[in-house]
Amino acid sequence: MANTFDVIVLGGGPAGYVCAIRCSQLGMSTAVVERDKLGGVCVNVGCIPSKALLQSAYLAHTIQHSAKRFGIQVGDVKLDFSAAIKHSRQVSDQNSKGVGFLMKKHKVTVITGAGALQPGKKIQVGGDTYTAKKAIVIATGTRVKGIPQIGLEINKTTVISSDEALFLDEAPKTLAIIGAGAVGMEFADIFSAFGSKVTVIEMLPRALPLEDAESSNAIAKVFKKRRIDILAGAAVKSAKVGDNSVTLEIGTNGSAQTVEAEKVLMAAGRALNTEDLALDAVGIKLTEAGFIETNADLRTSVDGYYCIGDIAGPPMLAHKGSREGTHVAELLAGHQPLPIKYDNIPSVTYCHPEVASIGLTEDQCKERSLDYQVGRFPLTANGRARATLETDGFVKIIRDKKYSEILGAHIVASHASEMIHELVVARENEYTVEEVDMAVHAHPTLSEAVAEAVLDSLGRVIHT
Ligand code: NAI
């Protein structure tokens, strides 16, 4: 195997492997160093297997609650969590193999092992040293973490992370989830559908605290109907970890309460994989928050070393990492890619209904004293949503009053993850809401709710 390449990418997740493919497409000899499976967290223990489980959860819920209404009589419904896990593993493994296939197809060399950086654009993997002629791209991502300070160290039995939750044989009878971000809310949906009594504990005042308050409130209402308890504004004071259960002392707005659960799932952020890279040996600087310091072109503080994905800073999202990957590849090929507009990266939480957004929340518009107009459309008024009995949710558009550009868009809907992209394209291209309305939306579709919310922001809504 050659040990000199134009580009060496450290980490084979969605940031790293996409960067490698694009580098190779642009004529650079490229290698990816990966210590585990190709595809990273996203493919193996993140985005992909969790979506498979969410589909199982969705079907379990639909069969039990809506099948009869759709004219389908079902006998006793038996839920088999291990079968759902098996399906999710198959999907995940297939995807990881798919990344391997892509590496071969694009003639990217895969070096298996943990890489440590060395000065002079070198990487050491085991006893071998590899050299990059143009650049090394660091894309080593993040990993799960506990909160040992309050007694919640991940022990993989009673205190678990998403890494273990994705391999359980059965859903626990009771589950406490710490953190109501994307991970917490998605796993709350999954385990609740498979029979766990779920309590979600969130330190900030509401679930999905980064989303628009109306989205948080809408999803909290749906979860309440499903008997998922969300304790918001709640701090875990202490934890007693036993062999078969965990007892949490929680403080909420001055009052104290106890939550006991068979398992606790930690979903309160992730740790950065920077420790084992020998960054000091090369002189690569970190930010105060611990991310690798980069400039707008994702160059680190040392020439010839770039950084992309989760460890380059928030938002920690696979699609953001992939875009950074292609951006760096274009730069290395001597092109001048347009800057990445970080304000235009959509965010999606795939619980049911899904929560998707782009741009500013209404609170952020207020904080910035922007002159804005809100348009809303509830799914109860959308024919397609009524036909599928999925009327929980809405589309909310925040437009600039003077220029009509989209400041923010927020969707809670069964297919919000798909619907948001019309507005992603609109915002990226600085379309006005009038231009979104000019496009005829097919009937009957959930996307009509987007068109109607746009009209509502102009005072011209038709169907409410
Ligand atoms: P997160 O940072 O999105 O959410 C963690 C939540 O835990 C926050 O709301 C935070 O306020 C809360 N929290 C922190 N400490 C706490 C404490 N001591 N007690 C109670 N609550 C506490 O992190 P999460 O959900 O673990 O996800 C990790 C990363 O992966 C994020 O960047 C997320 O966006 C990304 N991700 C994205 C997904 C998606 O796009 N659908 C799915 C899963 C993860």
Short mmCIF file of C-alpha atoms and ligand atoms in Angstrom, two decimals:
data_model
loop_
_atom_site.label_atom_id
_atom_site.label_comp_id
_atom_site.label_asym_id
_atom_site.label_seq_id
_atom_site.Cartn_x
_atom_site.Cartn_y
_atom_site.Cartn_z
CA MET A 1 0.00 0.00 0.00
CA ALA A 2 1.23 3.50 -0.80
CA ASN A 3 2.09 5.63 2.18
CA THR A 4 1.99 9.02 0.48
CA PHE A 5 -1.27 10.61 -0.66
CA ASP A 6 -2.35 14.07 -1.73
CA VAL A 7 -4.93 14.13 1.06
CA ILE A 8 -5.37 12.00 4.17
CA VAL A 9 -8.67 12.24 5.99
CA LEU A 10 -8.69 11.18 9.63
CA GLY A 11 -12.12 9.73 10.45
CA GLY A 12 -14.59 7.95 8.15
CA GLY A 13 -17.90 9.47 9.27
CA PRO A 14 -20.22 11.59 7.10
CA ALA A 15 -17.78 14.51 7.18
CA GLY A 16 -14.65 12.46 6.48
CA TYR A 17 -15.83 9.96 3.90
CA VAL A 18 -17.70 12.60 1.87
CA CYS A 19 -14.59 14.79 1.90
CA ALA A 20 -12.51 11.82 0.69
CA ILE A 21 -14.89 11.01 -2.17
CA ARG A 22 -14.91 14.62 -3.37
CA CYS A 23 -11.10 14.86 -3.11
CA SER A 24 -10.79 11.75 -5.23
CA GLN A 25 -13.35 13.04 -7.76
CA LEU A 26 -11.22 16.15 -8.08
CA GLY A 27 -8.17 14.10 -9.01
CA MET A 28 -6.33 13.92 -5.68
CA SER A 29 -5.00 10.62 -4.36
CA THR A 30 -6.83 10.17 -1.06
CA ALA A 31 -6.83 7.93 2.00
CA VAL A 32 -9.22 7.68 4.93
CA VAL A 33 -8.00 6.49 8.32
CA GLU A 34 -10.78 4.86 10.38
CA ARG A 35 -10.35 2.93 13.64
CA ASP A 36 -13.84 1.45 13.65
CA LYS A 37 -16.55 0.96 11.05
CA LEU A 38 -16.86 3.24 8.03
CA GLY A 39 -19.78 5.65 8.26
CA GLY A 40 -18.97 6.81 11.78
CA VAL A 41 -21.52 7.46 14.51
CA CYS A 42 -24.21 8.48 12.03
CA VAL A 43 -24.27 5.24 10.09
CA ASN A 44 -23.39 2.82 12.90
CA VAL A 45 -24.82 4.18 16.17
CA GLY A 46 -26.64 7.38 15.29
CA CYS A 47 -28.82 8.82 12.54
CA ILE A 48 -29.40 5.65 10.53
CA PRO A 49 -30.21 2.90 13.10
CA SER A 50 -32.31 5.35 15.12
CA LYS A 51 -34.42 6.14 12.04
CA ALA A 52 -35.06 2.42 11.55
CA LEU A 53 -36.20 2.14 15.18
CA LEU A 54 -38.36 5.25 14.84
CA GLN A 55 -40.13 3.59 11.92
CA SER A 56 -40.82 0.54 14.12
CA ALA A 57 -42.13 2.90 16.80
CA TYR A 58 -44.30 4.73 14.27
CA LEU A 59 -45.83 1.48 13.00
CA ALA A 60 -46.42 0.18 16.55
CA HIS A 61 -48.24 3.38 17.40
CA THR A 62 -50.22 3.55 14.16
CA ILE A 63 -51.32 -0.09 14.31
CA GLN A 64 -52.49 0.26 17.90
CA HIS A 65 -54.13 3.65 17.62
CA SER A 66 -55.24 4.19 14.02
CA ALA A 67 -55.52 0.82 12.22
CA LYS A 68 -59.17 0.34 13.19
CA ARG A 69 -60.09 3.78 11.89
CA PHE A 70 -58.36 2.92 8.60
CA GLY A 71 -60.53 -0.20 8.35
CA ILE A 72 -57.95 -2.72 9.45
CA GLN A 73 -58.75 -5.02 12.35
CA VAL A 74 -55.66 -6.27 14.13
CA GLY A 75 -55.58 -8.97 16.80
CA ASP A 76 -53.33 -8.76 19.82
CA VAL A 77 -50.34 -6.63 18.93
CA LYS A 78 -47.07 -8.12 20.16
CA LEU A 79 -44.10 -5.81 20.27
CA ASP A 80 -40.69 -7.38 19.82
CA PHE A 81 -37.98 -4.85 20.56
CA SER A 82 -35.18 -7.29 19.71
CA ALA A 83 -36.65 -7.77 16.20
CA ALA A 84 -36.79 -3.99 15.75
CA ILE A 85 -33.15 -3.79 16.86
CA LYS A 86 -32.26 -6.57 14.41
CA HIS A 87 -33.84 -4.60 11.57
CA SER A 88 -32.02 -1.43 12.60
CA ARG A 89 -28.70 -3.30 12.71
CA GLN A 90 -29.25 -4.71 9.24
CA VAL A 91 -29.94 -1.25 7.85
CA SER A 92 -26.93 0.16 9.63
CA ASP A 93 -24.57 -2.62 8.51
CA GLN A 94 -25.83 -2.30 4.94
CA ASN A 95 -25.08 1.43 5.02
CA SER A 96 -21.63 0.92 6.48
CA LYS A 97 -20.83 -1.65 3.78
CA GLY A 98 -22.21 0.85 1.27
CA VAL A 99 -19.64 3.40 2.42
CA GLY A 100 -16.93 0.75 1.93
CA PHE A 101 -18.23 0.17 -1.58
CA LEU A 102 -18.13 3.92 -2.27
CA MET A 103 -14.53 4.07 -1.09
CA LYS A 104 -13.58 1.36 -3.59
CA LYS A 105 -15.63 2.92 -6.39
CA HIS A 106 -13.95 6.29 -5.87
CA LYS A 107 -10.50 4.76 -5.38
CA VAL A 108 -10.11 6.05 -1.84
CA THR A 109 -7.64 3.97 0.19
CA VAL A 110 -9.00 2.90 3.58
CA ILE A 111 -6.41 2.58 6.34
CA THR A 112 -7.78 0.73 9.34
CA GLY A 113 -6.55 1.84 12.74
CA ALA A 114 -6.37 4.81 15.10
CA GLY A 115 -4.36 7.67 13.65
CA ALA A 116 -2.20 10.12 15.58
CA LEU A 117 -1.00 13.35 13.97
CA GLN A 118 2.63 14.22 13.46
CA PRO A 119 4.25 17.44 12.23
CA GLY A 120 4.95 17.67 8.51
CA LYS A 121 1.47 16.49 7.44
CA LYS A 122 2.05 12.97 8.70
CA ILE A 123 -0.19 10.47 10.45
CA GLN A 124 0.93 7.48 12.40
CA VAL A 125 -1.31 4.43 12.37
CA GLY A 126 0.08 1.56 14.41
CA GLY A 127 3.68 1.12 13.27
CA ASP A 128 3.13 2.84 9.92
CA THR A 129 3.53 6.48 9.00
CA TYR A 130 1.59 8.08 6.16
CA THR A 131 2.34 11.44 4.59
CA ALA A 132 -0.03 13.90 2.91
CA LYS A 133 1.36 16.08 0.12
CA LYS A 134 -1.45 18.64 0.24
CA ALA A 135 -3.33 18.32 3.51
CA ILE A 136 -4.57 16.31 6.42
CA VAL A 137 -8.26 16.70 7.17
CA ILE A 138 -9.30 15.93 10.76
CA ALA A 139 -12.83 14.57 11.06
CA THR A 140 -12.80 12.45 14.20
CA GLY A 141 -16.23 13.46 15.52
CA THR A 142 -17.77 13.01 18.94
CA ARG A 143 -18.79 10.26 21.32
CA VAL A 144 -21.40 9.75 24.02
CA LYS A 145 -20.76 11.05 27.52
CA GLY A 146 -22.19 10.77 30.99
CA ILE A 147 -22.26 13.39 33.74
CA PRO A 148 -19.94 11.87 36.38
CA GLN A 149 -20.16 15.09 38.43
CA ILE A 150 -23.70 14.10 39.47
CA GLY A 151 -22.99 10.41 39.76
CA LEU A 152 -24.12 9.51 36.24
CA GLU A 153 -21.16 7.72 34.71
CA ILE A 154 -22.18 5.45 31.82
CA ASN A 155 -21.93 1.88 33.18
CA LYS A 156 -23.65 0.29 30.15
CA THR A 157 -26.24 -1.51 32.31
CA THR A 158 -28.36 0.88 34.36
CA VAL A 159 -26.83 4.11 33.08
CA ILE A 160 -26.62 3.86 29.31
CA SER A 161 -26.11 6.03 26.25
CA SER A 162 -27.52 5.81 22.74
CA ASP A 163 -24.62 3.41 21.98
CA GLU A 164 -26.17 0.80 24.31
CA ALA A 165 -29.82 1.74 23.70
CA LEU A 166 -29.38 0.72 20.07
CA PHE A 167 -28.48 -2.85 21.09
CA LEU A 168 -30.90 -3.64 23.95
CA ASP A 169 -32.85 -6.91 23.78
CA GLU A 170 -35.93 -5.40 25.33
CA ALA A 171 -37.36 -2.03 26.22
CA PRO A 172 -36.97 -1.31 29.96
CA LYS A 173 -40.18 -0.99 31.97
CA THR A 174 -39.15 2.45 33.12
CA LEU A 175 -36.65 4.77 31.48
CA ALA A 176 -35.40 8.19 32.53
CA ILE A 177 -33.78 10.19 29.74
CA ILE A 178 -31.47 13.07 30.68
CA GLY A 179 -31.64 15.78 28.03
CA ALA A 180 -34.51 16.73 25.71
CA GLY A 181 -32.41 17.52 22.65
CA ALA A 182 -32.67 15.51 19.42
CA VAL A 183 -31.24 12.31 20.93
CA GLY A 184 -33.44 12.45 24.04
CA MET A 185 -36.67 13.15 22.17
CA GLU A 186 -36.06 10.51 19.49
CA PHE A 187 -35.32 7.78 22.05
CA ALA A 188 -38.30 8.88 24.18
CA ASP A 189 -40.50 8.27 21.14
CA ILE A 190 -38.92 4.86 20.41
CA PHE A 191 -39.02 3.44 23.94
CA SER A 192 -42.46 4.79 24.74
CA ALA A 193 -43.87 3.08 21.63
CA PHE A 194 -42.30 -0.18 22.82
CA GLY A 195 -43.95 0.06 26.21
CA SER A 196 -41.44 1.84 28.45
CA LYS A 197 -42.75 4.43 30.88
CA VAL A 198 -40.50 7.31 29.85
CA THR A 199 -39.57 10.45 31.80
CA VAL A 200 -37.47 13.04 30.00
CA ILE A 201 -35.52 15.45 32.21
CA GLU A 202 -34.38 18.72 30.62
CA MET A 203 -32.38 21.41 32.38
CA LEU A 204 -33.60 24.27 30.16
CA PRO A 205 -37.21 25.50 30.37
CA ARG A 206 -38.59 23.39 27.50
CA ALA A 207 -38.07 20.29 25.36
CA LEU A 208 -36.02 20.88 22.17
CA PRO A 209 -34.89 24.18 23.69
CA LEU A 210 -33.11 25.32 20.53
CA GLU A 211 -36.32 25.13 18.48
CA ASP A 212 -38.99 27.81 18.27
CA ALA A 213 -41.09 27.86 21.47
CA GLU A 214 -44.22 26.96 19.47
CA SER A 215 -42.51 23.81 18.14
CA SER A 216 -41.38 22.82 21.65
CA ASN A 217 -44.89 23.35 23.02
CA ALA A 218 -46.50 21.38 20.19
CA ILE A 219 -44.23 18.36 20.64
CA ALA A 220 -44.58 18.49 24.43
CA LYS A 221 -48.38 18.36 24.01
CA VAL A 222 -48.19 15.30 21.73
CA PHE A 223 -45.78 13.53 24.09
CA LYS A 224 -48.10 14.27 27.02
CA LYS A 225 -50.97 12.59 25.15
CA ARG A 226 -48.70 9.56 24.78
CA ARG A 227 -47.97 9.67 28.53
CA ILE A 228 -44.34 10.58 28.11
CA ASP A 229 -43.45 12.83 31.04
CA ILE A 230 -41.26 15.80 30.23
CA LEU A 231 -39.77 17.51 33.26
CA ALA A 232 -38.43 20.80 31.91
CA GLY A 233 -36.46 23.36 33.88
CA ALA A 234 -35.32 20.36 35.89
CA ALA A 235 -31.83 19.79 37.24
CA VAL A 236 -30.60 16.38 38.32
CA LYS A 237 -29.14 17.03 41.79
CA SER A 238 -27.89 13.55 42.51
CA ALA A 239 -28.15 9.97 41.37
CA LYS A 240 -28.12 6.71 43.29
CA VAL A 241 -27.07 4.00 40.89
CA GLY A 242 -28.12 0.49 41.98
CA ASP A 243 -27.69 -2.89 40.26
CA ASN A 244 -31.18 -2.89 38.79
CA SER A 245 -32.36 0.69 38.97
CA VAL A 246 -31.35 4.30 39.38
CA THR A 247 -32.90 6.91 41.65
CA LEU A 248 -32.60 10.53 40.56
CA GLU A 249 -33.12 13.53 42.80
CA ILE A 250 -34.49 16.30 40.64
CA GLY A 251 -34.96 19.97 41.43
CA THR A 252 -37.66 21.75 39.43
CA ASN A 253 -38.40 25.43 40.05
CA GLY A 254 -37.60 25.27 43.75
CA SER A 255 -39.40 21.97 44.41
CA ALA A 256 -37.69 18.60 44.65
CA GLN A 257 -38.83 15.27 43.27
CA THR A 258 -37.56 11.75 42.85
CA VAL A 259 -37.58 9.71 39.66
CA GLU A 260 -36.80 6.01 39.83
CA ALA A 261 -36.11 4.08 36.64
CA GLU A 262 -34.79 0.72 35.54
CA LYS A 263 -32.39 2.54 33.21
CA VAL A 264 -31.17 6.08 32.68
CA LEU A 265 -30.30 7.13 29.13
CA MET A 266 -27.77 9.95 28.90
CA ALA A 267 -28.66 12.36 26.09
CA ALA A 268 -27.15 15.57 27.38
CA GLY A 269 -24.56 16.32 24.73
CA ARG A 270 -21.46 14.61 23.40
CA ALA A 271 -17.73 14.53 24.13
CA LEU A 272 -15.21 15.59 21.46
CA ASN A 273 -12.75 13.05 20.06
CA THR A 274 -9.67 15.25 20.28
CA GLU A 275 -7.63 13.58 23.05
CA ASP A 276 -5.85 10.81 21.16
CA LEU A 277 -4.84 12.83 18.12
CA ALA A 278 -1.56 14.26 19.46
CA LEU A 279 -2.75 17.75 18.53
CA ASP A 280 -0.12 19.27 20.82
CA ALA A 281 2.69 17.58 18.92
CA VAL A 282 1.58 19.47 15.82
CA GLY A 283 0.55 22.66 17.62
CA ILE A 284 -3.11 22.62 16.62
CA LYS A 285 -5.12 24.91 18.88
CA LEU A 286 -8.50 24.25 20.49
CA THR A 287 -11.27 26.77 21.19
CA GLU A 288 -12.37 27.50 24.74
CA ALA A 289 -15.24 25.04 24.27
CA GLY A 290 -12.77 22.32 23.24
CA PHE A 291 -13.47 22.25 19.50
CA ILE A 292 -10.54 22.41 17.07
CA GLU A 293 -10.03 26.06 16.15
CA THR A 294 -10.69 26.76 12.47
CA ASN A 295 -11.08 29.80 10.24
CA ALA A 296 -13.94 30.28 7.77
CA ASP A 297 -12.18 27.93 5.34
CA LEU A 298 -11.91 25.23 8.00
CA ARG A 299 -8.12 25.57 8.22
CA THR A 300 -6.72 24.84 11.68
CA SER A 301 -4.07 26.97 13.35
CA VAL A 302 -1.38 24.91 11.56
CA ASP A 303 -0.79 25.07 7.81
CA GLY A 304 -1.84 21.98 5.88
CA TYR A 305 -4.20 20.68 8.59
CA TYR A 306 -7.96 21.19 8.14
CA CYS A 307 -10.84 20.20 10.39
CA ILE A 308 -14.47 19.35 9.54
CA GLY A 309 -17.58 17.91 11.18
CA ASP A 310 -18.57 17.80 14.85
CA ILE A 311 -15.12 18.63 16.22
CA ALA A 312 -14.91 21.77 14.08
CA GLY A 313 -17.82 23.22 16.09
CA PRO A 314 -21.60 23.35 16.17
CA PRO A 315 -24.11 22.56 14.84
CA MET A 316 -23.10 18.94 15.33
CA LEU A 317 -25.06 17.55 12.42
CA ALA A 318 -24.09 14.99 9.80
CA HIS A 319 -25.22 17.17 6.88
CA LYS A 320 -23.18 20.11 8.16
CA GLY A 321 -20.10 17.85 8.36
CA SER A 322 -20.64 16.50 4.85
CA ARG A 323 -20.93 20.01 3.44
CA GLU A 324 -17.72 21.01 5.21
CA GLY A 325 -16.12 17.93 3.67
CA THR A 326 -16.95 18.90 0.09
CA HIS A 327 -16.01 22.51 0.84
CA VAL A 328 -12.50 21.57 1.97
CA ALA A 329 -12.07 19.18 -0.98
CA GLU A 330 -12.92 22.02 -3.40
CA LEU A 331 -10.47 24.33 -1.65
CA LEU A 332 -7.69 21.75 -1.81
CA ALA A 333 -8.32 21.34 -5.54
CA GLY A 334 -7.74 25.07 -5.96
CA HIS A 335 -11.40 25.96 -6.49
CA GLN A 336 -13.15 28.83 -4.72
CA PRO A 337 -16.25 27.31 -3.16
CA LEU A 338 -18.90 29.70 -1.90
CA PRO A 339 -18.75 30.16 1.87
CA ILE A 340 -20.94 27.81 3.91
CA LYS A 341 -23.89 29.72 5.31
CA TYR A 342 -24.18 28.21 8.75
CA ASP A 343 -27.47 30.05 9.34
CA ASN A 344 -28.98 28.03 6.53
CA ILE A 345 -28.38 24.56 7.89
CA PRO A 346 -31.67 22.85 8.65
CA SER A 347 -32.27 21.06 11.91
CA VAL A 348 -34.56 18.04 12.22
CA THR A 349 -35.66 15.88 15.13
CA TYR A 350 -37.26 12.70 13.80
CA CYS A 351 -39.69 11.92 16.60
CA HIS A 352 -43.39 11.70 15.68
CA PRO A 353 -44.47 14.21 14.56
CA GLU A 354 -41.10 15.43 13.29
CA VAL A 355 -39.75 18.86 14.20
CA ALA A 356 -37.80 20.75 11.54
CA SER A 357 -36.53 24.28 11.27
CA ILE A 358 -34.27 26.70 9.51
CA GLY A 359 -33.12 30.19 10.40
CA LEU A 360 -34.23 32.26 13.34
CA THR A 361 -36.81 31.45 16.01
CA GLU A 362 -39.39 34.08 16.83
CA ASP A 363 -37.63 34.78 20.14
CA GLN A 364 -34.38 35.42 18.26
CA CYS A 365 -36.22 37.84 15.93
CA LYS A 366 -37.48 39.68 19.01
CA GLU A 367 -34.02 39.75 20.62
CA ARG A 368 -32.62 41.27 17.43
CA SER A 369 -35.50 43.78 17.25
CA LEU A 370 -36.30 42.66 13.71
CA ASP A 371 -39.42 43.92 12.00
CA TYR A 372 -41.11 40.63 11.17
CA GLN A 373 -44.46 39.10 10.32
CA VAL A 374 -45.46 35.55 11.29
CA GLY A 375 -47.61 33.28 9.11
CA ARG A 376 -49.02 30.01 10.45
CA PHE A 377 -50.99 27.12 9.11
CA PRO A 378 -52.27 24.26 11.28
CA LEU A 379 -52.25 20.72 9.90
CA THR A 380 -55.81 20.25 11.12
CA ALA A 381 -56.75 22.38 8.08
CA ASN A 382 -54.71 20.30 5.60
CA GLY A 383 -56.60 17.60 3.68
CA ARG A 384 -53.64 15.26 3.27
CA ALA A 385 -52.86 15.38 7.00
CA ARG A 386 -56.50 14.64 7.80
CA ALA A 387 -56.51 11.69 5.39
CA THR A 388 -53.56 10.10 7.17
CA LEU A 389 -54.81 11.05 10.67
CA GLU A 390 -51.63 13.05 11.24
CA THR A 391 -52.99 16.48 12.07
CA ASP A 392 -50.67 17.27 14.99
CA GLY A 393 -48.50 20.20 14.05
CA PHE A 394 -48.21 23.30 11.93
CA VAL A 395 -46.04 25.33 9.60
CA LYS A 396 -44.80 28.69 10.84
CA ILE A 397 -43.04 31.16 8.60
CA ILE A 398 -41.35 34.29 9.91
CA ARG A 399 -40.81 36.83 7.15
CA ASP A 400 -39.04 40.13 7.09
CA LYS A 401 -41.81 42.74 6.95
CA LYS A 402 -40.05 45.03 4.50
CA TYR A 403 -38.30 42.68 2.08
CA SER A 404 -40.38 39.51 2.65
CA GLU A 405 -37.29 37.28 2.96
CA ILE A 406 -37.67 34.21 5.13
CA LEU A 407 -36.09 34.90 8.52
CA GLY A 408 -37.10 31.56 9.95
CA ALA A 409 -39.32 28.58 9.24
CA HIS A 410 -40.58 26.03 11.75
CA ILE A 411 -42.49 22.87 10.97
CA VAL A 412 -44.01 20.24 13.24
CA ALA A 413 -45.52 17.55 11.02
CA SER A 414 -45.37 13.84 10.23
CA HIS A 415 -42.98 14.60 7.34
CA ALA A 416 -41.44 17.87 8.50
CA SER A 417 -37.99 16.50 7.60
CA GLU A 418 -38.98 16.47 3.93
CA MET A 419 -41.17 19.59 3.91
CA ILE A 420 -38.45 21.86 5.31
CA HIS A 421 -36.29 21.63 2.18
CA GLU A 422 -38.51 23.84 0.08
CA LEU A 423 -37.76 26.56 2.60
CA VAL A 424 -34.08 25.63 2.79
CA VAL A 425 -33.80 26.23 -0.96
CA ALA A 426 -35.83 29.42 -0.63
CA ARG A 427 -33.68 30.80 2.18
CA GLU A 428 -30.37 29.80 0.59
CA ASN A 429 -31.40 31.66 -2.58
CA GLU A 430 -32.91 34.58 -0.69
CA TYR A 431 -36.35 34.05 -2.22
CA THR A 432 -39.16 36.16 -0.86
CA VAL A 433 -42.31 34.52 0.47
CA GLU A 434 -44.09 35.85 -2.63
CA GLU A 435 -41.65 33.80 -4.74
CA VAL A 436 -42.42 30.68 -2.69
CA ASP A 437 -46.12 31.32 -3.31
CA MET A 438 -45.54 31.74 -7.06
CA ALA A 439 -44.62 28.05 -7.26
CA VAL A 440 -47.79 25.97 -7.63
CA HIS A 441 -47.97 23.36 -4.88
CA ALA A 442 -49.54 20.01 -5.75
CA HIS A 443 -52.83 19.10 -4.12
CA PRO A 444 -53.30 17.31 -1.81
CA THR A 445 -49.90 17.50 -0.11
CA LEU A 446 -48.50 18.47 3.25
CA SER A 447 -46.39 21.01 1.33
CA GLU A 448 -49.56 22.99 0.71
CA ALA A 449 -49.37 23.87 4.40
CA VAL A 450 -46.05 25.58 3.62
CA ALA A 451 -47.68 27.58 0.82
CA GLU A 452 -50.59 28.46 3.10
CA ALA A 453 -48.32 29.60 5.93
CA VAL A 454 -46.52 31.79 3.41
CA LEU A 455 -49.88 33.25 2.35
CA ASP A 456 -50.85 33.73 5.99
CA SER A 457 -47.73 35.82 6.53
CA LEU A 458 -49.04 38.06 3.72
CA GLY A 459 -52.58 38.13 5.15
CA ARG A 460 -53.93 36.04 2.24
CA VAL A 461 -54.40 32.53 3.65
CA ILE A 462 -57.14 30.54 1.87
CA HIS A 463 -57.99 27.50 3.97
CA THR A 464 -58.38 28.84 7.51
P1 NAI B 1 -28.07 18.28 22.52
O1 NAI B 1 -27.01 19.22 22.93
O2 NAI B 1 -28.80 18.50 21.27
O3 NAI B 1 -29.18 18.16 23.68
C1 NAI B 1 -28.82 17.91 25.02
C2 NAI B 1 -29.89 18.48 25.92
O4 NAI B 1 -29.57 18.10 27.24
C3 NAI B 1 -29.94 20.00 25.89
O5 NAI B 1 -31.27 20.41 25.66
C4 NAI B 1 -29.42 20.40 27.26
O6 NAI B 1 -30.04 21.55 27.75
C5 NAI B 1 -29.79 19.19 28.10
N1 NAI B 1 -28.94 18.98 29.27
C6 NAI B 1 -27.60 19.17 29.37
N2 NAI B 1 -27.18 18.86 30.61
C7 NAI B 1 -28.28 18.46 31.31
C8 NAI B 1 -28.50 18.03 32.66
N3 NAI B 1 -27.49 17.94 33.54
N4 NAI B 1 -29.75 17.72 33.04
C9 NAI B 1 -30.77 17.80 32.15
N5 NAI B 1 -30.62 18.23 30.88
C10 NAI B 1 -29.40 18.55 30.46
O7 NAI B 1 -27.37 16.86 22.56
P2 NAI B 1 -27.90 15.43 22.12
O8 NAI B 1 -29.38 15.37 22.03
O9 NAI B 1 -27.20 14.49 23.03
O10 NAI B 1 -27.32 15.29 20.67
C11 NAI B 1 -25.91 15.37 20.46
C12 NAI B 1 -25.62 15.97 19.13
O11 NAI B 1 -26.03 15.12 18.10
C13 NAI B 1 -26.35 17.29 18.95
O12 NAI B 1 -25.52 18.22 18.35
C14 NAI B 1 -27.51 16.91 18.08
O13 NAI B 1 -27.95 17.98 17.29
C15 NAI B 1 -26.93 15.77 17.25
N6 NAI B 1 -28.00 14.88 16.87
C16 NAI B 1 -28.80 15.22 15.85
C17 NAI B 1 -29.86 14.44 15.53
C18 NAI B 1 -30.73 14.89 14.46
O14 NAI B 1 -30.35 15.76 13.68
N7 NAI B 1 -31.91 14.36 14.37
C19 NAI B 1 -30.17 13.21 16.24
C20 NAI B 1 -29.29 12.97 17.31
C21 NAI B 1 -28.25 13.77 17.60
#
